[in-house]
mmCIF file of C-alpha atoms in Angstrom:
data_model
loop_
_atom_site.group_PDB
_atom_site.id
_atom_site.type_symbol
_atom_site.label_atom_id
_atom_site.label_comp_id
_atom_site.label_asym_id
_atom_site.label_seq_id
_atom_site.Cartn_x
_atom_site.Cartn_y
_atom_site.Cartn_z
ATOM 1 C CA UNK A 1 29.012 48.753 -2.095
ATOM 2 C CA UNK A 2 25.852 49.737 -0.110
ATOM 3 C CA UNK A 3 27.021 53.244 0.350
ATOM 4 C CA UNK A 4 27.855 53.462 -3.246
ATOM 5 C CA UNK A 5 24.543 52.118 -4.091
ATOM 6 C CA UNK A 6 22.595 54.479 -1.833
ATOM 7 C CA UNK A 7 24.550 57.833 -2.926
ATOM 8 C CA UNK A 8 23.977 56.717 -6.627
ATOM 9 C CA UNK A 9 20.407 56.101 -5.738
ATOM 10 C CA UNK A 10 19.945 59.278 -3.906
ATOM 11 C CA UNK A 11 21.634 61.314 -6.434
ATOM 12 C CA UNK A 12 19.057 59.192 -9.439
ATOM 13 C CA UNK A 13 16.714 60.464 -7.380
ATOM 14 C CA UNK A 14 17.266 63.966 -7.636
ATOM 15 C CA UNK A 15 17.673 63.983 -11.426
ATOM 16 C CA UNK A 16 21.248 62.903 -12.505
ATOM 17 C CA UNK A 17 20.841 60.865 -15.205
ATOM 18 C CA UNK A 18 24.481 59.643 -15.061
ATOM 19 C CA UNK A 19 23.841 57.934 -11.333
ATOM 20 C CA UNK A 20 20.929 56.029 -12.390
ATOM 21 C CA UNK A 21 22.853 54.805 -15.714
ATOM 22 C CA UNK A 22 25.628 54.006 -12.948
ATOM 23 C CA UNK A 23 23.308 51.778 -11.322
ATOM 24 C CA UNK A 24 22.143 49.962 -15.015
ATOM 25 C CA UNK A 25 25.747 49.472 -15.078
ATOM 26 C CA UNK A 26 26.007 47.881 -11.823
ATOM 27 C CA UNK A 27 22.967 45.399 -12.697
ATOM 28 C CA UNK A 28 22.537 45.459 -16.073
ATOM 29 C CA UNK A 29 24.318 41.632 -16.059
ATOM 30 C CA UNK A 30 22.251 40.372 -13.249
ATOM 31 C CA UNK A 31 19.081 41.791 -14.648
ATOM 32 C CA UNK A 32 19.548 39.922 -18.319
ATOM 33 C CA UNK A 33 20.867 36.740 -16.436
ATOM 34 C CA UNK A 34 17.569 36.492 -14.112
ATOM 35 C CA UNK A 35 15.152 37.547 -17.427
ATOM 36 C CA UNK A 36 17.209 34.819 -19.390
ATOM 37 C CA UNK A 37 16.899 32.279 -17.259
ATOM 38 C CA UNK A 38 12.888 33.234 -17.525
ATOM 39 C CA UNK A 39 12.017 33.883 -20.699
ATOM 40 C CA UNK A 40 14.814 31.407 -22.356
ATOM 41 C CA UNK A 41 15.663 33.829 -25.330
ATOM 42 C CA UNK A 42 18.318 36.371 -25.523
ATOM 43 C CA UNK A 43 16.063 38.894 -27.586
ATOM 44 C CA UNK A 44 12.744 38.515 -25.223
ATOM 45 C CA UNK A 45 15.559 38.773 -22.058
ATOM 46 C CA UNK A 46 16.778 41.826 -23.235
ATOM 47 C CA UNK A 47 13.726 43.764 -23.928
ATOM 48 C CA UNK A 48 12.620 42.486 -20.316
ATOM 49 C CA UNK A 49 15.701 43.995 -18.897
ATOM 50 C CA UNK A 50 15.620 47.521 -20.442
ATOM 51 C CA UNK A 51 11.874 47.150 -19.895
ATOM 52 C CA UNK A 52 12.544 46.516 -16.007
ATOM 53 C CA UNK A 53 15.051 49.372 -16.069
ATOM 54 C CA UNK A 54 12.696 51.894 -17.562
ATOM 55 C CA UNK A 55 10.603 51.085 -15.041
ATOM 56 C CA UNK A 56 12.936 51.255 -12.303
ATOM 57 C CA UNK A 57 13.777 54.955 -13.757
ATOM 58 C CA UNK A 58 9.831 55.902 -14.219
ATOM 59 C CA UNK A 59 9.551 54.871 -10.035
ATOM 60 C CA UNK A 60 13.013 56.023 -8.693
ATOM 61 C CA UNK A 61 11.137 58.570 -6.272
ATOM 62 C CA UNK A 62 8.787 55.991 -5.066
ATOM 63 C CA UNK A 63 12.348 53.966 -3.767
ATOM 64 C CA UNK A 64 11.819 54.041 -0.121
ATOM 65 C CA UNK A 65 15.266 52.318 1.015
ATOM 66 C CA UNK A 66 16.776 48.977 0.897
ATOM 67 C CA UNK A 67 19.091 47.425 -1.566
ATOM 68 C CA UNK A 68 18.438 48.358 -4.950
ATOM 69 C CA UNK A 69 19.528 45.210 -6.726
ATOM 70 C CA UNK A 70 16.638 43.363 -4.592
ATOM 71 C CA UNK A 71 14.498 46.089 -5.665
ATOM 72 C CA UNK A 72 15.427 46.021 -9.565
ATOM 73 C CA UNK A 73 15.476 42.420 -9.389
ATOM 74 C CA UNK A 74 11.674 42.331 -8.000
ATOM 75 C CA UNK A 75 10.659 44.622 -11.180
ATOM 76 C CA UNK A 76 12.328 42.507 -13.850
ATOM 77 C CA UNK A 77 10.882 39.846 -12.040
ATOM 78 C CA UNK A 78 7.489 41.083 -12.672
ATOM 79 C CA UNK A 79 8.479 42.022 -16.149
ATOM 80 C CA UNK A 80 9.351 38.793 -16.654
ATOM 81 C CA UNK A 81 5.992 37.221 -15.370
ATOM 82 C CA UNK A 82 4.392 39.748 -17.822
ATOM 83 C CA UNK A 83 5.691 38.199 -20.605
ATOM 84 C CA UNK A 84 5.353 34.547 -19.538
ATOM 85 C CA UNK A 85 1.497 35.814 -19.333
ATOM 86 C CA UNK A 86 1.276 36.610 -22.612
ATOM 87 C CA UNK A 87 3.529 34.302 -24.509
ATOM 88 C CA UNK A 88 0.580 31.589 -22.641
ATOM 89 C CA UNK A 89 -1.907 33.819 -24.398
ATOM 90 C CA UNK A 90 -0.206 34.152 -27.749
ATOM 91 C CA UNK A 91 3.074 31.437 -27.957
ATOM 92 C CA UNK A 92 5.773 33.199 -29.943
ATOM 93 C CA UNK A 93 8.650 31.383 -28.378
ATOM 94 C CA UNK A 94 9.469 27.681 -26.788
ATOM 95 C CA UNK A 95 11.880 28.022 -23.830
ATOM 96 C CA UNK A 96 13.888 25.117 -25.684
ATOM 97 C CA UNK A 97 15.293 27.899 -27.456
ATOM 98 C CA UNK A 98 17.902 28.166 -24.175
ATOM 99 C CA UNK A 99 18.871 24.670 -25.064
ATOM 100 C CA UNK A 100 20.001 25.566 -28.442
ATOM 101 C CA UNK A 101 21.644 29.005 -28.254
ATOM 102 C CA UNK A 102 25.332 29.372 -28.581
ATOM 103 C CA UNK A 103 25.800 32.677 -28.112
ATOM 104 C CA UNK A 104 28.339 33.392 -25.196
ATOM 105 C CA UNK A 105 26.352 36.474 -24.888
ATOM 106 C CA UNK A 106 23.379 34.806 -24.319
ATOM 107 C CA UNK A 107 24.968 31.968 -22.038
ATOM 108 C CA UNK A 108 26.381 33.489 -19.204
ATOM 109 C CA UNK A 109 26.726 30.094 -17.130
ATOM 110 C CA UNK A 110 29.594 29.545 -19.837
ATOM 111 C CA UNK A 111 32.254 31.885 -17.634
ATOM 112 C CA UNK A 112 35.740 32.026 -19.764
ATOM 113 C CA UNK A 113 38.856 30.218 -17.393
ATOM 114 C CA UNK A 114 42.144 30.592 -19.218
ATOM 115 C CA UNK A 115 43.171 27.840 -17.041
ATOM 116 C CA UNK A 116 41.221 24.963 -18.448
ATOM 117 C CA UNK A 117 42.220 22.612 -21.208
ATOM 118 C CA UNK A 118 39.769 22.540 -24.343
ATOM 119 C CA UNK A 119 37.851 19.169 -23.123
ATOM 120 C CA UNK A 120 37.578 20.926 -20.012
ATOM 121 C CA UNK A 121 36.123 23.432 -21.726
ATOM 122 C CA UNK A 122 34.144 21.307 -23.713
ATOM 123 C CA UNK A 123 32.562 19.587 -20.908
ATOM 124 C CA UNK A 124 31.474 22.649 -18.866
ATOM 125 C CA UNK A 125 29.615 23.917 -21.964
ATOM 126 C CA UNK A 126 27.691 19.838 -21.793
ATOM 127 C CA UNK A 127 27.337 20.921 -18.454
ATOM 128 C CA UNK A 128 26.180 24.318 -18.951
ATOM 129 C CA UNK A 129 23.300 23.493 -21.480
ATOM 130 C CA UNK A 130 22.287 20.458 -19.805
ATOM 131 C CA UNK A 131 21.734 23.213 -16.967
ATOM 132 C CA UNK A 132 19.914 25.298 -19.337
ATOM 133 C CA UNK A 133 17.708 22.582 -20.321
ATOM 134 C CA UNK A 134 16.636 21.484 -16.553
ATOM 135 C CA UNK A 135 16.058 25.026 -15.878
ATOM 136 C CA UNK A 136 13.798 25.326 -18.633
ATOM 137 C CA UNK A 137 11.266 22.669 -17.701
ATOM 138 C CA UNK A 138 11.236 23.596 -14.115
ATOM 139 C CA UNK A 139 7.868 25.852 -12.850
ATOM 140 C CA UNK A 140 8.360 29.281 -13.288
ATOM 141 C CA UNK A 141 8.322 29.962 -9.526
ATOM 142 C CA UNK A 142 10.800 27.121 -8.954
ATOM 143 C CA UNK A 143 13.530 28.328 -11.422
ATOM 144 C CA UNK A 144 13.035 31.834 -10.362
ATOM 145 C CA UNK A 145 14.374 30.895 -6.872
ATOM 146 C CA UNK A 146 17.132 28.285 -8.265
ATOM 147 C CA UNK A 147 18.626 31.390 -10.522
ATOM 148 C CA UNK A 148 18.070 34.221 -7.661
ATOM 149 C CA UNK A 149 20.079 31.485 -5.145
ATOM 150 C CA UNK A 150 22.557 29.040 -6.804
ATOM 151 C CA UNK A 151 23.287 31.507 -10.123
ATOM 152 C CA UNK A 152 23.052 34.831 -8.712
ATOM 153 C CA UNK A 153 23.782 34.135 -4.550
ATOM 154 C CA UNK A 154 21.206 36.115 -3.178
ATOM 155 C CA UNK A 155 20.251 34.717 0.328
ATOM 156 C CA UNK A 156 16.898 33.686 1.184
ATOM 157 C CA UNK A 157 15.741 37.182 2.608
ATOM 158 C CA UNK A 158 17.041 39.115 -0.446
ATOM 159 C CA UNK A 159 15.085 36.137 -2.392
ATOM 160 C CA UNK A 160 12.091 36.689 -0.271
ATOM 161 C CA UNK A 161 12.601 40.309 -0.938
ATOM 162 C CA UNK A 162 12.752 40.126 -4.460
ATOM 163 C CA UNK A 163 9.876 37.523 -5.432
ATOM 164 C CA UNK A 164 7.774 39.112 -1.974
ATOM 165 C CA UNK A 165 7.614 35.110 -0.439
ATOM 166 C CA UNK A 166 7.949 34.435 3.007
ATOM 167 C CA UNK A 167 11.402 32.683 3.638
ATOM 168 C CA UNK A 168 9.738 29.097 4.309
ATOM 169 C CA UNK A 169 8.338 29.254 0.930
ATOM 170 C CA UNK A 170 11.706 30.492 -0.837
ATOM 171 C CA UNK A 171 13.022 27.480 1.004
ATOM 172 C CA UNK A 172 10.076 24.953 -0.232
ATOM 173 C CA UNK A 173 10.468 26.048 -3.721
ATOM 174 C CA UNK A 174 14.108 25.607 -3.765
ATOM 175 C CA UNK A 175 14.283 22.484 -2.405
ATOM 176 C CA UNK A 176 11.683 21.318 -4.814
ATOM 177 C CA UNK A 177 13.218 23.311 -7.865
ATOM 178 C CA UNK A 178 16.784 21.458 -6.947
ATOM 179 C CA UNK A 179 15.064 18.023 -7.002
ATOM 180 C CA UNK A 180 13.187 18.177 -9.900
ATOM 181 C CA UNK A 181 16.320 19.868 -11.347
ATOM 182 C CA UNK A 182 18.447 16.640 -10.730
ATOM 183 C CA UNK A 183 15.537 14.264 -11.607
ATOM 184 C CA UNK A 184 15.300 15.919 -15.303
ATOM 185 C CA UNK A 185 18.927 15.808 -15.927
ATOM 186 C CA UNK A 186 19.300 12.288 -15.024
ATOM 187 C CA UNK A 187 15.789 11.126 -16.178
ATOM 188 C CA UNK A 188 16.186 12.522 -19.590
ATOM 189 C CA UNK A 189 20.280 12.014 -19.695
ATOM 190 C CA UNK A 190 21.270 15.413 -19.877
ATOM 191 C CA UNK A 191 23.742 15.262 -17.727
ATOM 192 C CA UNK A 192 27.423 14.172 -19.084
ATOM 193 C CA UNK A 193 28.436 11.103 -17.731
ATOM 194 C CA UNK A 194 31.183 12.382 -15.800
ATOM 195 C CA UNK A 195 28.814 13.578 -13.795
ATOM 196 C CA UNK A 196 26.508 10.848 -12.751
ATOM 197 C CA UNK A 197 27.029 8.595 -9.900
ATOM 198 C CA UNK A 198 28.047 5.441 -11.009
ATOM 199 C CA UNK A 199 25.259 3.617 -10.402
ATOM 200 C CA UNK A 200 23.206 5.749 -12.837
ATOM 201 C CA UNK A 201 25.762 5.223 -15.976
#
């Protein structure tokens, strides 16, 4: 994949239009999923993510090396941020709005598995928004490092790489974005039953 990436980017680089829409295709799905998570709404995340991408385009040449995706994921990232900014300045949108989409477009924790009975379905969609909902009330910088780690798998130097925090910090915040994670979903019941220790029924 990293040779892949770096030929596309190299060949973006010197013009072709079709390597650089390669690489949207690559990320596109990561890009939405991290400015979802964000912003909460599928119409802000996907102006952030062809907002990121333009920008990604308009900057190709000042690329020095790396991995792209950490590099498109910094820029949506700061997109992202952008927005937050102003919907504080102007509120258009709650982030509750996550909570009550049901869109499997705009869900993408809700992954399809032929091999599941309906009330297993059922209850990974409870899961799935009761997810949404923690997410939602954590600090930005908190759920930006739970999405970039437990829903997208980047390690803690592509994290660092992405958000431009120091490793101990990426490690702080997720620790503390995990806790207060499980402390809203129990606190406020969120979290189906079948999932709760015992004690906490």
């Amino acid at each position: 994949m990293a040779n892949e990436e770096l030929r596309l980017v190299e060949s973006a680089q010197r013009g072709d239009i079709e390597s650089f829409n390669a690489l949207v295709r690559l990320y596109e799905g990561r890009v939405y999923n991290l400015c979802y998570r964000l912003l909460g709404d599928a119409d802000s995340a996907a102006d952030a993510a062809q907002d990121a991408f333009l920008s990604a385009y308009r900057h190709l040449r000042a690329f020095r090396g790396g991995s792209f995706r950490s590099w498109v994921l910094r820029i949506a990232t700061n997109v992202c941020y952008d927005a937050l900014r102003a919907r504080q300045r102007r509120p258009v949108v709650s982030l509750d709005a996550a909570v009550e989409t049901t869109s499997e477009e705009s869900a993408p924790l809700q992954l399809a598995d032929t091999a599941e009975s309906p009330d297993e379905f059922a209850l990974r969609r409870e899961l799935a928004r009761a997810i949404e909902a923690g997410l939602a009330q954590l600090p930005v910088d908190q759920r930006l490092v739970v999405v970039l780690c437990d829903l997208q798998g980047l390690t803690y130097e592509e994290i660092a790489e992405v958000t431009g925090a120091n490793v101990g910090t990426i490690k702080s915040r997720l620790s503390r974005g995990r806790a207060r994670l499980r402390d809203v979903l129990r606190q406020g019941e969120l979290l189906p039953l079948r999932f709760r220790h015992e004690g906490e029924e």
